Amino acid sequence: MYFLSKCSINLEECTVGERFKNCRAISTKRIKAKELKLLKTLFPRSIYVEKEWGEIPDDSYNYFFGYFQNINLAKKYSSIFYDALNLIARENNFVQSESEYCFIHVRRGDYCTPQAMAVHGIMTEEYYNSAIEVFDKKIRFDVYSNDLAWVRENLLISNMHVMDNVLFQYPDIVDLYRMSTYQNGIIANSTFSFWAALIGSERTQKNIVCPEQWFADPHLQKLSYKLKNSKWIYK
């Protein structure tokens, strides 16, 4: 909620009391499937549940449950997130100037579980080697990852710099902000670097390479066109 508190939108987290005041089964952390079914029954006109991945929801509802990963919806909020990230950077003294270098995002960690591998898959060294061919060989590549040890052992890229974490209570916000300042980027099959590439793109022309294979799951891969940005390069 820290990040959302910096956004100029009225977006409140559904509290336990708002979910259903008298239900003892409700979790204090995240709505579970049985809770969601109960809530939909009790408040059918208040809670919108995503029916198909990548859809744009009906905005007449009060609460939304789903991923809603759609490029048109993302563009709607990108400038708001841009302003929020820059506000956080100024308030916490980690402002970074716009960079002509290229960021590379490597998502591993939670993506390495069997469940995540079946849904998402992981970008290979071959993908990154193919992606860097898009850029001038003299350009510097700054790598951000949740598995820096793997990066140092497996990504053998000239002019590569592994970016260590900045000391801040929300290090993911720092990485998201820093990646958003680059004019060039190679993203993973992850909405984390997707947002970094999209944020600020209406102010600066960005050269972004994105994986064609966004999901390992065949059904979700067929729907992944909804997240595609026509201005990006797909590999």
Coordinates of C-alpha atoms in Angstrom, one line a residue:
M1 CA 0.0 0.0 0.0
Y2 CA 3.0 2.3 0.4
F3 CA 3.3 2.8 -3.4
L4 CA -0.4 3.2 -3.9
S5 CA -0.5 5.9 -1.2
K6 CA 1.8 8.0 -3.4
C7 CA -0.4 7.6 -6.5
S8 CA -3.0 10.3 -7.2
I9 CA -5.9 7.9 -7.4
N10 CA -8.5 6.9 -4.9
L11 CA -7.7 3.2 -4.6
E12 CA -8.3 1.6 -1.2
E13 CA -7.5 -1.9 -0.2
C14 CA -10.5 -4.0 0.7
T15 CA -10.3 -4.4 4.5
V16 CA -11.3 -7.4 6.5
G17 CA -14.4 -5.6 7.7
E18 CA -15.4 -4.5 4.2
R19 CA -15.1 -8.1 3.0
F20 CA -17.7 -9.4 5.4
K21 CA -17.9 -8.3 9.0
N22 CA -19.3 -11.4 10.6
C23 CA -17.4 -14.2 8.8
R24 CA -14.8 -15.8 10.9
A25 CA -13.3 -17.8 8.0
I26 CA -12.0 -14.7 6.3
S27 CA -8.2 -14.3 6.1
T28 CA -6.6 -11.1 7.3
K29 CA -4.0 -11.3 4.4
R30 CA -5.6 -12.2 1.1
I31 CA -9.0 -13.2 -0.1
K32 CA -9.2 -16.9 -0.6
A33 CA -11.4 -18.8 -3.1
K34 CA -14.1 -19.7 -0.6
E35 CA -14.3 -16.1 0.6
L36 CA -14.5 -14.8 -2.9
K37 CA -17.4 -17.1 -3.7
L38 CA -19.2 -15.9 -0.6
L39 CA -18.6 -12.3 -1.3
K40 CA -19.8 -12.6 -4.9
T41 CA -23.0 -14.2 -3.6
L42 CA -23.6 -11.5 -0.9
F43 CA -22.5 -8.5 -3.0
P44 CA -23.0 -9.4 -6.7
R45 CA -23.0 -5.8 -7.9
S46 CA -19.9 -4.7 -5.9
I47 CA -17.2 -7.3 -6.8
Y48 CA -16.0 -7.9 -10.3
V49 CA -14.0 -11.1 -10.8
E50 CA -11.8 -11.4 -13.9
K51 CA -13.4 -13.9 -16.3
E52 CA -10.6 -14.2 -18.9
W53 CA -7.0 -13.2 -18.5
G54 CA -6.2 -9.8 -20.0
E55 CA -9.7 -8.5 -20.1
I56 CA -10.6 -4.9 -19.3
P57 CA -13.1 -4.9 -16.4
D58 CA -16.4 -3.2 -16.1
D59 CA -15.6 0.0 -14.1
S60 CA -19.0 0.3 -12.6
Y61 CA -18.0 -2.1 -9.8
N62 CA -16.4 -1.1 -6.4
Y63 CA -13.9 -3.9 -6.0
F64 CA -11.9 -6.0 -8.6
F65 CA -10.3 -9.4 -8.3
G66 CA -7.9 -10.6 -11.0
Y67 CA -4.8 -9.7 -12.9
F68 CA -6.3 -7.4 -15.7
Q69 CA -3.0 -7.5 -17.6
N70 CA -3.9 -5.5 -20.7
I71 CA -1.7 -3.0 -22.5
N72 CA -4.6 -0.5 -23.0
L73 CA -5.4 -0.5 -19.3
A74 CA -1.7 -0.3 -18.4
K75 CA -1.2 2.8 -20.6
K76 CA -4.1 4.5 -18.7
Y77 CA -2.2 4.4 -15.5
S78 CA 1.4 4.6 -16.6
S79 CA 1.7 8.4 -16.1
I80 CA 0.2 8.1 -12.6
F81 CA 2.8 5.5 -11.7
Y82 CA 5.5 7.6 -13.3
D83 CA 4.6 10.5 -11.0
A84 CA 4.4 8.3 -7.9
L85 CA 7.8 6.7 -8.5
N86 CA 9.5 10.1 -9.0
L87 CA 7.8 11.4 -5.9
I88 CA 9.2 8.5 -3.9
A89 CA 12.6 8.9 -5.4
R90 CA 12.7 12.6 -4.4
E91 CA 11.4 12.0 -0.9
N92 CA 14.0 9.2 -0.3
N93 CA 17.0 10.7 -2.1
F94 CA 17.6 8.1 -4.8
V95 CA 16.8 10.2 -7.9
Q96 CA 18.5 9.0 -11.0
S97 CA 18.9 10.9 -14.2
E98 CA 17.6 9.6 -17.5
S99 CA 20.1 7.0 -18.8
E100 CA 21.2 6.2 -22.3
Y101 CA 22.4 2.8 -21.2
C102 CA 20.2 -0.4 -21.5
F103 CA 18.7 -2.2 -18.5
I104 CA 18.3 -5.9 -18.5
H105 CA 15.8 -7.6 -16.1
V106 CA 16.2 -11.2 -15.1
R107 CA 13.3 -12.7 -13.2
R108 CA 14.1 -15.9 -11.3
G109 CA 13.6 -16.5 -7.6
D110 CA 9.8 -17.2 -7.3
Y111 CA 9.7 -18.1 -11.0
C112 CA 11.9 -21.1 -10.3
T113 CA 9.2 -23.1 -8.4
P114 CA 7.5 -26.0 -10.3
Q115 CA 4.1 -24.2 -10.3
A116 CA 5.6 -20.9 -11.7
M117 CA 7.7 -22.8 -14.3
A118 CA 4.5 -24.5 -15.6
V119 CA 2.7 -21.1 -15.9
H120 CA 5.4 -18.6 -16.7
G121 CA 8.6 -20.3 -17.6
I122 CA 12.0 -18.6 -17.4
M123 CA 13.9 -16.6 -19.9
T124 CA 17.1 -18.4 -21.0
E125 CA 20.6 -17.1 -21.8
E126 CA 19.7 -17.5 -25.5
Y127 CA 16.9 -15.0 -25.2
Y128 CA 19.1 -12.4 -23.6
N129 CA 22.0 -13.0 -26.1
S130 CA 19.5 -12.5 -28.9
A131 CA 18.1 -9.4 -27.4
I132 CA 21.4 -7.6 -26.9
E133 CA 22.1 -8.0 -30.6
V134 CA 19.4 -5.2 -31.2
F135 CA 21.7 -2.7 -29.5
D136 CA 25.0 -1.1 -30.3
K137 CA 27.8 -3.3 -29.0
K138 CA 29.4 -0.4 -27.2
I139 CA 26.3 0.3 -25.1
R140 CA 26.5 -0.5 -21.3
F141 CA 24.0 -3.1 -20.0
D142 CA 22.8 -2.7 -16.4
V143 CA 21.3 -5.9 -15.0
Y144 CA 18.6 -6.0 -12.4
S145 CA 17.5 -9.3 -10.9
N146 CA 16.2 -11.2 -7.9
D147 CA 19.0 -13.8 -8.4
L148 CA 22.2 -11.8 -8.8
A149 CA 24.4 -14.9 -8.2
W150 CA 22.9 -16.6 -11.2
V151 CA 23.4 -13.5 -13.3
R152 CA 27.1 -13.3 -12.5
E153 CA 27.6 -17.0 -13.3
N154 CA 25.5 -17.3 -16.5
L155 CA 25.1 -14.0 -18.3
L156 CA 28.4 -13.4 -20.1
I157 CA 27.7 -10.1 -21.7
S158 CA 30.3 -7.5 -22.6
N159 CA 29.9 -4.1 -20.9
M160 CA 27.6 -5.7 -18.3
H161 CA 27.2 -4.2 -14.8
V162 CA 25.2 -6.0 -12.1
M163 CA 23.2 -3.5 -10.1
D164 CA 23.2 -4.1 -6.4
N165 CA 20.2 -3.1 -4.2
V166 CA 19.9 0.4 -2.8
L167 CA 19.3 0.5 1.0
F168 CA 15.6 1.3 1.2
Q169 CA 12.7 -0.5 3.0
Y170 CA 11.1 -1.3 -0.4
P171 CA 14.0 -2.3 -2.7
D172 CA 11.6 -3.5 -5.4
I173 CA 10.3 0.1 -5.8
V174 CA 13.8 1.4 -6.2
D175 CA 14.6 -1.1 -8.9
L176 CA 11.3 -0.3 -10.7
Y177 CA 12.1 3.4 -10.6
R178 CA 15.7 2.9 -11.7
M179 CA 14.8 0.7 -14.7
S180 CA 12.1 3.2 -15.7
T181 CA 14.7 5.9 -16.2
Y182 CA 16.5 4.0 -19.1
Q183 CA 16.0 4.8 -22.7
N184 CA 16.7 1.2 -23.6
G185 CA 15.6 -2.0 -22.0
I186 CA 15.5 -5.8 -22.3
I187 CA 12.6 -7.1 -20.1
A188 CA 11.7 -10.6 -18.8
N189 CA 8.3 -12.3 -19.1
S190 CA 7.4 -10.3 -16.0
T191 CA 5.0 -7.4 -15.4
F192 CA 7.6 -6.0 -13.1
S193 CA 10.0 -5.0 -15.9
F194 CA 7.0 -4.6 -18.3
W195 CA 5.9 -1.6 -16.1
A196 CA 9.5 -0.3 -15.9
A197 CA 9.6 -0.2 -19.7
L198 CA 6.1 1.3 -20.1
I199 CA 6.4 4.0 -17.3
G200 CA 7.7 7.3 -18.8
S201 CA 7.4 6.0 -22.4
E202 CA 5.0 8.8 -23.2
R203 CA 7.7 11.3 -22.3
T204 CA 10.7 9.5 -23.8
Q205 CA 11.1 7.3 -26.9
K206 CA 12.2 4.0 -25.5
N207 CA 13.8 1.0 -27.3
I208 CA 12.5 -2.1 -25.6
V209 CA 13.0 -5.8 -26.4
C210 CA 10.4 -8.1 -25.0
P211 CA 10.0 -11.9 -25.1
E212 CA 7.6 -13.3 -27.7
Q213 CA 7.0 -16.3 -25.4
W214 CA 5.3 -14.6 -22.4
F215 CA 3.8 -17.8 -20.8
A216 CA 4.8 -21.4 -20.7
D217 CA 1.1 -22.3 -20.4
P218 CA -0.3 -22.7 -23.9
H219 CA -3.7 -21.2 -23.2
L220 CA -2.3 -18.1 -21.5
Q221 CA 0.2 -17.7 -24.2
K222 CA -2.6 -17.4 -26.8
L223 CA -4.1 -14.6 -24.7
S224 CA -0.8 -12.8 -24.2
Y225 CA -1.3 -10.6 -27.3
K226 CA -3.5 -8.4 -25.0
L227 CA -0.3 -7.3 -23.2
K228 CA 1.7 -6.6 -26.4
N229 CA 3.0 -3.1 -27.1
S230 CA 3.2 -2.5 -30.8
K231 CA 6.3 -0.2 -30.4
W232 CA 8.4 -2.9 -28.8
I233 CA 10.7 -5.5 -30.4
Y234 CA 9.8 -9.1 -29.8
K235 CA 12.3 -11.9 -29.6

